[in-house]
CSV table of C-alpha atoms and ligand atoms in Angstrom, one decimal:
chain,number,residue,atom,x,y,z
D,244,MET,CA,0.1,-0.1,-0.1
D,245,SER,CA,1.1,3.5,-0.7
D,246,ALA,CA,0.7,6.9,1.1
D,247,ALA,CA,-1.1,8.1,-2.0
D,248,GLU,CA,-3.9,5.5,-1.9
D,249,PRO,CA,-7.3,6.3,-0.6
D,250,ILE,CA,-7.9,5.0,2.8
D,251,ASP,CA,-10.4,2.0,2.8
D,252,LEU,CA,-9.3,-0.1,5.6
D,253,VAL,CA,-9.8,1.4,9.0
D,254,GLY,CA,-9.3,0.2,12.5
D,255,VAL,CA,-10.9,1.6,15.8
D,256,VAL,CA,-9.4,0.8,19.3
D,257,GLY,CA,-12.0,1.2,22.0
D,258,GLY,CA,-15.6,0.5,21.7
D,259,GLY,CA,-17.1,3.3,24.0
D,260,GLN,CA,-19.2,6.1,22.8
D,261,MET,CA,-16.4,7.7,20.8
D,262,GLY,CA,-14.9,4.6,19.3
D,263,ALA,CA,-18.3,3.1,18.4
D,264,GLY,CA,-19.2,6.5,16.7
D,265,ILE,CA,-16.0,6.6,14.8
D,266,ALA,CA,-16.5,3.1,13.6
D,267,GLU,CA,-20.0,3.8,12.7
D,268,VAL,CA,-19.4,7.0,10.4
D,269,SER,CA,-16.3,5.3,8.9
D,270,ALA,CA,-18.5,2.2,8.0
D,271,ARG,CA,-21.3,4.4,6.7
D,272,ALA,CA,-18.8,6.2,4.5
D,273,GLY,CA,-18.0,2.8,2.9
D,274,CYS,CA,-14.8,1.7,4.9
D,275,ASP,CA,-13.9,-1.7,5.8
D,276,VAL,CA,-13.7,-1.3,9.7
D,277,VAL,CA,-12.3,-3.5,12.4
D,278,ILE,CA,-13.4,-2.4,15.9
D,279,VAL,CA,-11.1,-3.9,18.8
D,280,GLU,CA,-11.9,-4.1,22.4
D,281,VAL,CA,-10.2,-5.7,25.4
D,282,SER,CA,-12.3,-8.8,24.8
D,283,GLN,CA,-14.4,-10.4,22.0
D,284,GLU,CA,-17.5,-10.0,24.3
D,285,ARG,CA,-16.9,-6.2,24.6
D,286,ALA,CA,-16.1,-5.7,21.0
D,287,ASP,CA,-19.4,-7.5,20.2
D,288,ALA,CA,-21.2,-5.3,22.7
D,289,ALA,CA,-20.0,-2.3,20.9
D,290,LEU,CA,-21.0,-3.7,17.6
D,291,GLY,CA,-24.4,-4.4,19.1
D,292,ARG,CA,-24.4,-0.6,20.1
D,293,ILE,CA,-23.5,0.5,16.7
D,294,GLY,CA,-26.4,-1.7,15.3
D,295,ALA,CA,-28.9,-0.1,17.5
D,296,SER,CA,-27.6,3.3,16.5
D,297,LEU,CA,-28.1,2.4,12.8
D,298,GLN,CA,-31.7,1.2,13.4
D,299,ARG,CA,-32.5,4.4,15.1
D,300,GLY,CA,-31.2,6.1,12.1
D,301,VAL,CA,-33.7,3.9,9.8
D,302,GLY,CA,-36.5,4.7,12.1
D,303,ARG,CA,-35.7,8.4,11.7
D,304,GLY,CA,-35.6,7.7,7.9
D,305,LYS,CA,-31.7,8.8,7.7
D,306,LEU,CA,-30.9,5.6,5.9
D,307,THR,CA,-32.7,2.6,4.5
D,308,ALA,CA,-32.6,-1.0,6.1
D,309,GLU,CA,-30.5,-2.1,3.3
D,310,GLU,CA,-27.8,0.7,3.9
D,311,ALA,CA,-27.9,-0.2,7.7
D,312,ASP,CA,-27.3,-3.9,6.8
D,313,ALA,CA,-24.7,-2.9,4.3
D,314,THR,CA,-22.8,-0.7,7.0
D,315,LEU,CA,-23.0,-3.5,9.5
D,316,GLY,CA,-21.6,-5.9,6.9
D,317,ARG,CA,-18.5,-3.7,6.6
D,318,LEU,CA,-17.8,-3.8,10.4
D,319,ARG,CA,-16.0,-6.6,12.3
D,320,ALA,CA,-15.6,-6.9,16.0
D,321,SER,CA,-12.4,-8.3,17.6
D,322,GLY,CA,-10.7,-8.8,20.9
D,323,SER,CA,-7.2,-8.8,19.5
D,324,MET,CA,-5.1,-6.0,18.3
D,325,ASP,CA,-3.5,-8.5,15.8
D,326,ASP,CA,-6.6,-8.0,13.7
D,327,LEU,CA,-5.4,-4.5,12.9
D,328,ALA,CA,-2.3,-5.8,11.0
D,329,ASP,CA,-3.7,-4.8,7.4
D,330,ARG,CA,-5.3,-1.4,8.4
D,331,GLN,CA,-4.3,2.0,6.6
D,332,LEU,CA,-5.7,4.1,9.5
D,333,VAL,CA,-6.2,3.2,13.0
D,334,VAL,CA,-7.9,5.6,15.4
D,335,GLU,CA,-7.4,4.8,19.1
D,336,ALA,CA,-10.3,5.9,21.4
D,337,VAL,CA,-9.6,4.2,24.6
D,338,VAL,CA,-10.0,5.8,28.1
D,339,GLU,CA,-8.6,9.3,28.6
D,340,GLU,CA,-5.4,8.2,30.5
D,341,LYS,CA,-2.1,8.9,29.2
D,342,GLY,CA,-0.7,5.3,30.2
D,343,ALA,CA,-3.4,3.6,28.6
D,344,LYS,CA,-3.1,5.6,25.1
D,345,LEU,CA,0.7,5.1,25.4
D,346,ASP,CA,0.3,1.5,25.7
D,347,VAL,CA,-2.1,1.2,22.7
D,348,VAL,CA,0.0,3.5,20.1
D,349,GLY,CA,3.1,1.3,21.2
D,350,ARG,CA,1.2,-1.8,20.3
D,351,LEU,CA,-0.2,-0.4,17.1
D,352,ALA,CA,3.4,0.5,16.1
D,353,GLU,CA,4.2,-3.2,16.3
D,354,VAL,CA,1.2,-4.8,14.7
D,355,VAL,CA,0.2,-2.6,11.8
D,356,ARG,CA,2.3,-3.7,9.0
D,357,ASP,CA,1.9,-0.8,6.2
D,358,PRO,CA,4.6,1.5,7.1
D,359,ASP,CA,2.5,4.4,5.6
D,360,ALA,CA,-0.5,3.4,7.8
D,361,ILE,CA,-1.8,6.6,9.8
D,362,LEU,CA,-1.8,6.0,13.7
D,363,ALA,CA,-4.3,8.5,15.0
D,364,SER,CA,-5.5,9.4,18.5
D,365,ASN,CA,-8.9,10.6,19.6
D,366,THR,CA,-7.5,11.9,22.8
D,367,SER,CA,-9.4,15.0,24.1
D,368,SER,CA,-6.3,16.5,25.7
D,369,ILE,CA,-3.0,14.6,25.8
D,370,PRO,CA,-0.2,16.1,23.7
D,371,ILE,CA,0.3,14.4,20.4
D,372,VAL,CA,3.9,14.8,20.6
D,373,GLU,CA,4.0,12.4,23.6
D,374,LEU,CA,2.2,9.7,21.8
D,375,GLY,CA,4.3,10.1,18.6
D,376,ALA,CA,7.7,10.2,20.6
D,377,ALA,CA,6.8,6.9,22.1
D,378,VAL,CA,7.0,5.0,18.8
D,379,GLY,CA,10.4,6.0,17.4
D,380,THR,CA,10.6,6.1,13.6
D,381,ARG,CA,6.8,5.7,13.2
D,382,SER,CA,6.1,9.3,15.1
D,383,THR,CA,5.7,10.8,11.6
D,384,ASN,CA,2.7,8.8,11.1
D,385,VAL,CA,1.0,9.8,14.4
D,386,LEU,CA,-1.5,12.5,14.7
D,387,GLY,CA,-4.7,13.7,16.5
D,388,LEU,CA,-7.9,13.1,15.0
D,389,HIS,CA,-10.4,14.6,17.7
D,390,PHE,CA,-14.0,13.7,16.9
D,391,PHE,CA,-17.1,15.2,18.8
D,392,ASN,CA,-19.9,13.5,20.6
D,393,PRO,CA,-22.3,12.3,19.3
D,394,VAL,CA,-19.9,11.6,16.3
D,395,PRO,CA,-22.7,10.7,13.8
D,396,VAL,CA,-24.2,14.3,14.5
D,397,LEU,CA,-21.4,16.8,15.0
D,398,SER,CA,-19.4,17.7,11.7
D,399,LEU,CA,-16.2,18.9,13.6
D,400,VAL,CA,-12.8,17.0,13.6
D,401,GLU,CA,-9.7,18.8,15.1
D,402,ILE,CA,-6.7,17.8,13.1
D,403,ILE,CA,-3.6,17.9,15.3
D,404,PRO,CA,-0.2,17.3,13.8
D,405,SER,CA,2.6,17.2,16.4
D,406,LEU,CA,6.1,18.6,15.8
D,407,LEU,CA,7.0,15.1,14.5
D,408,THR,CA,4.2,14.5,12.1
D,409,ALA,CA,4.9,14.3,8.4
D,410,GLU,CA,3.1,17.0,6.4
D,411,SER,CA,1.9,14.3,3.9
D,412,VAL,CA,0.4,12.3,6.8
D,413,THR,CA,-1.7,15.4,7.9
D,414,GLU,CA,-2.8,16.1,4.5
D,415,ARG,CA,-3.9,12.4,3.8
D,416,ALA,CA,-5.7,12.4,7.0
D,417,ARG,CA,-7.4,15.7,6.0
D,418,THR,CA,-8.4,14.2,2.7
D,419,PHE,CA,-9.9,11.3,4.5
D,420,VAL,CA,-11.9,13.3,6.9
D,421,VAL,CA,-13.3,15.8,4.3
D,422,ASP,CA,-13.8,13.6,1.3
D,423,ARG,CA,-14.6,10.2,2.9
D,424,LEU,CA,-16.3,11.0,6.0
D,425,GLY,CA,-17.7,14.5,4.9
D,426,LYS,CA,-16.7,16.0,8.1
D,427,ASP,CA,-15.5,19.7,8.5
D,428,PRO,CA,-12.1,19.9,10.1
D,429,ILE,CA,-10.1,22.6,11.8
D,430,ASN,CA,-6.5,22.8,12.3
D,431,ALA,CA,-5.7,22.8,16.0
D,432,PRO,CA,-2.5,23.2,18.0
D,433,ASP,CA,-0.8,20.3,19.9
D,434,ARG,CA,-1.2,21.9,23.4
D,435,ALA,CA,-3.1,20.3,26.1
D,436,GLY,CA,-7.0,20.6,25.1
D,437,PHE,CA,-6.1,21.5,21.7
D,438,THR,CA,-8.7,24.4,20.5
D,439,VAL,CA,-12.1,23.3,21.6
D,440,ASN,CA,-11.5,21.7,25.1
D,441,ALA,CA,-9.2,24.4,26.1
D,442,LEU,CA,-12.2,26.7,25.7
D,443,LEU,CA,-14.9,24.2,26.6
D,444,ILE,CA,-13.6,22.6,29.7
D,445,PRO,CA,-13.3,25.8,31.9
D,446,TYR,CA,-16.9,26.7,31.0
D,447,LEU,CA,-18.1,23.2,32.1
D,448,LEU,CA,-16.1,23.2,35.2
D,449,SER,CA,-17.3,26.9,36.1
D,450,ALA,CA,-20.9,25.5,35.8
D,451,ILE,CA,-20.1,22.5,38.1
D,452,ARG,CA,-18.4,25.0,40.6
D,453,MET,CA,-21.6,27.1,40.5
D,454,LEU,CA,-23.7,24.1,41.3
D,455,GLU,CA,-21.3,22.8,44.0
D,456,GLN,CA,-21.2,26.3,45.8
D,457,GLY,CA,-25.0,26.1,45.8
D,458,LEU,CA,-25.3,29.4,43.7
D,459,ALA,CA,-27.8,28.1,41.3
D,460,SER,CA,-29.8,24.8,40.7
D,461,ALA,CA,-28.8,22.5,37.9
D,462,LYS,CA,-32.0,23.2,36.0
D,463,ASP,CA,-31.3,27.0,36.3
D,464,ILE,CA,-27.7,26.7,35.2
D,465,ASP,CA,-28.7,24.6,32.1
D,466,ASP,CA,-31.9,26.5,31.3
D,467,GLY,CA,-29.8,29.7,31.4
D,468,MET,CA,-27.4,28.7,28.7
D,469,VAL,CA,-30.1,26.9,26.4
D,470,LYS,CA,-32.5,29.7,26.5
D,471,GLY,CA,-30.2,32.6,26.9
D,472,CYS,CA,-27.3,31.7,24.6
D,473,ALA,CA,-29.0,29.1,22.3
D,474,HIS,CA,-26.7,26.3,23.3
D,475,PRO,CA,-28.3,23.0,22.2
D,476,MET,CA,-27.8,21.7,25.7
D,477,GLY,CA,-26.6,23.1,29.0
D,478,PRO,CA,-23.2,22.7,30.5
D,479,LEU,CA,-24.2,20.2,33.2
D,480,ARG,CA,-26.1,18.0,30.8
D,481,LEU,CA,-23.2,18.4,28.3
D,482,SER,CA,-20.9,17.3,31.1
D,483,ASP,CA,-23.1,14.2,31.7
D,484,LEU,CA,-23.2,13.5,27.9
D,485,ILE,CA,-19.4,13.8,27.5
D,486,GLY,CA,-18.8,11.5,30.6
D,487,LEU,CA,-17.6,13.0,34.0
D,488,ASP,CA,-14.6,10.8,33.8
D,489,THR,CA,-13.5,12.2,30.5
D,490,VAL,CA,-14.3,15.7,31.8
D,491,LEU,CA,-12.1,15.1,34.9
D,492,GLY,CA,-9.3,13.4,32.8
D,493,VAL,CA,-9.1,16.5,30.3
D,494,ALA,CA,-9.4,18.9,33.2
D,495,GLU,CA,-6.5,17.2,35.0
D,496,THR,CA,-4.2,17.2,31.7
D,497,LEU,CA,-5.1,20.9,31.2
D,498,TYR,CA,-4.3,21.7,34.8
D,499,ASP,CA,-1.0,19.8,34.8
D,500,GLU,CA,0.0,21.6,31.7
D,501,GLN,CA,-1.0,25.2,32.5
D,502,ARG,CA,-1.3,25.4,36.2
D,503,GLU,CA,-4.2,27.8,36.0
D,504,GLN,CA,-7.0,27.7,38.3
D,505,LEU,CA,-9.8,27.9,35.7
D,506,PHE,CA,-8.8,24.2,34.9
D,507,ALA,CA,-8.7,23.0,38.3
D,508,PRO,CA,-11.3,20.0,38.8
D,509,PRO,CA,-13.9,20.9,41.4
D,510,ALA,CA,-14.3,18.4,44.3
D,511,LEU,CA,-17.9,17.6,43.3
D,512,LEU,CA,-16.6,16.4,39.8
D,513,GLN,CA,-14.0,14.2,41.6
D,514,ARG,CA,-16.3,12.7,44.0
D,515,LEU,CA,-18.8,11.7,41.3
D,516,VAL,CA,-16.2,9.9,39.4
D,517,SER,CA,-15.1,8.2,42.5
D,518,ALA,CA,-18.7,7.0,43.0
D,519,GLY,CA,-18.9,5.6,39.5
D,520,ARG,CA,-21.6,8.3,38.6
D,521,LEU,CA,-20.0,9.0,35.2
D,522,GLY,CA,-23.0,10.6,33.5
D,523,ARG,CA,-25.5,9.3,30.9
D,524,LYS,CA,-23.5,6.1,30.1
D,525,THR,CA,-23.8,4.9,33.8
D,526,GLY,CA,-27.4,6.4,34.4
D,527,HIS,CA,-26.2,8.8,37.1
D,528,GLY,CA,-24.1,11.8,37.0
D,529,LEU,CA,-24.9,15.6,37.5
D,530,TYR,CA,-28.4,14.4,36.8
D,531,ASP,CA,-30.2,11.0,37.4
D,532,TYR,CA,-31.3,9.1,34.3
D,533,ALA,CA,-32.7,6.1,36.0
S,691,CAA,N1,-26.4,9.2,16.9
S,691,CAA,C1,-27.0,9.7,15.7
S,691,CAA,N2,-27.8,10.8,15.6
S,691,CAA,C2,-28.1,11.2,16.7
S,691,CAA,C3,-27.7,11.0,18.1
S,691,CAA,C4,-26.6,9.8,18.1
S,691,CAA,N3,-26.0,9.4,19.2
S,691,CAA,N4,-28.1,11.7,19.0
S,691,CAA,C5,-28.9,12.6,18.4
S,691,CAA,N5,-28.8,12.4,17.1
S,691,CAA,C6,-29.6,13.0,16.0
S,691,CAA,C7,-31.0,12.7,16.1
S,691,CAA,O1,-31.3,11.8,15.2
S,691,CAA,C8,-31.7,14.1,15.5
S,691,CAA,O2,-31.6,14.2,14.2
S,691,CAA,P1,-32.8,14.7,13.3
S,691,CAA,O3,-33.2,16.1,13.9
S,691,CAA,O4,-32.2,14.9,11.9
S,691,CAA,O5,-33.9,13.8,13.3
S,691,CAA,C9,-30.7,15.2,16.1
S,691,CAA,O6,-29.4,14.6,16.3
S,691,CAA,C10,-31.2,15.7,17.3
S,691,CAA,O7,-31.5,14.7,18.4
S,691,CAA,P2,-32.7,14.7,19.4
S,691,CAA,O8,-34.0,15.5,18.7
S,691,CAA,O9,-32.8,13.3,19.8
S,691,CAA,O10,-32.2,15.5,20.4
S,691,CAA,P3,-31.6,17.0,20.6
S,691,CAA,O11,-32.2,18.0,19.6
S,691,CAA,O12,-31.8,17.3,22.1
S,691,CAA,O13,-30.1,17.0,20.1
S,691,CAA,C11,-27.7,16.6,20.6
S,691,CAA,C12,-29.2,15.9,21.1
S,691,CAA,C13,-27.5,16.2,19.1
S,691,CAA,C14,-26.8,15.6,21.7
S,691,CAA,C15,-27.7,18.0,21.0
S,691,CAA,O14,-28.2,18.4,22.2
S,691,CAA,C16,-26.1,18.5,20.9
S,691,CAA,O15,-25.6,18.8,19.7
S,691,CAA,N6,-25.6,18.9,22.1
S,691,CAA,C17,-24.3,19.3,22.3
S,691,CAA,C18,-23.4,18.2,22.0
S,691,CAA,C19,-21.9,18.7,22.2
S,691,CAA,O16,-21.7,19.9,22.5
S,691,CAA,N7,-20.9,17.9,22.0
S,691,CAA,C20,-19.6,18.2,22.0
S,691,CAA,C21,-19.1,17.6,23.2
S,691,CAA,S1,-17.3,17.9,23.5
S,691,CAA,C22,-16.6,16.5,22.8
S,691,CAA,O17,-17.2,15.6,22.4
S,691,CAA,C23,-15.1,16.6,22.9
S,691,CAA,C24,-14.4,16.1,24.0
S,691,CAA,O18,-13.3,15.8,23.8
S,691,CAA,C25,-15.0,16.3,25.3
């Protein structure tokens, strides 16, 4: 395979809401997709969630039942990274912890055979150069492709080359994002939080702090931003949608790098995460979804 060839073979590591969303949009765009989780069981569960999402799309008239079947036919679930050997692009979307992401990128550099394959991270905040530097000569093929949740709905992808990324790799990734996925990318700097989270996270943390200090109710905070600023959802509901563990992980990375008080995670956020109340995905977070 060469670096000039269009990307048809995609791998996704991590079948959570982001990984499943990236796999879904890639398969809908006609790519052959392998989704890898820590076990076959978890990979199958991720595939099941994608199937359900496609069925919702059929119900809403976004795609036909035949298109949903064809999309599922292009998706394969696996419990082994070895099944990514022939991929041209792999996007890692595992938990927002540097150690976990370094392990995955290191393993990808071992198993993915094509020397031109792009190794991308969907990290929300971890500097891409740290992931690239961990894989030696393949660092030129490592970049950030940061999608937004829900992936099938939001058109933005942040494209984040590191100091080590080859320009040809960035351009090939951009072509894939625009021409294949039909998304609207922006170029983002390789600093903690890139562009969007460097702006979004302090806003979310301020809302959580306001609630924690008893200054306003959750409903009034969210209503204020929805009705007063035309945001599609308020900051507390959005935090629950993103996942409080992810919000905390991104805040910690931003705070470590910048040492600015506005990135410091409020105690309420830390306690909810310790309690396993991670937001919509666990049924409890800042709100109760039971
Ligand atoms: N998959 C596919 N489609 C979906 C979907 C999903 N998971 N969730 C919603 N949709 C679609 C619906 O089908 C619907 O489409 P139509 O109107 O064409 O039928 C549309 O989105 C609106 O959905 P709903 O009517 O069910 O609900 P809503 O109007 O309340 O919208 C929302 C829900 C799309 C989530 C909207 O509230 C929204 O955009 N919220 C903001 C989300 C946001 O800011 N995300 C960024 C998070 S930051 C991040 O991801 C990065 C990070 O690193 C932390």
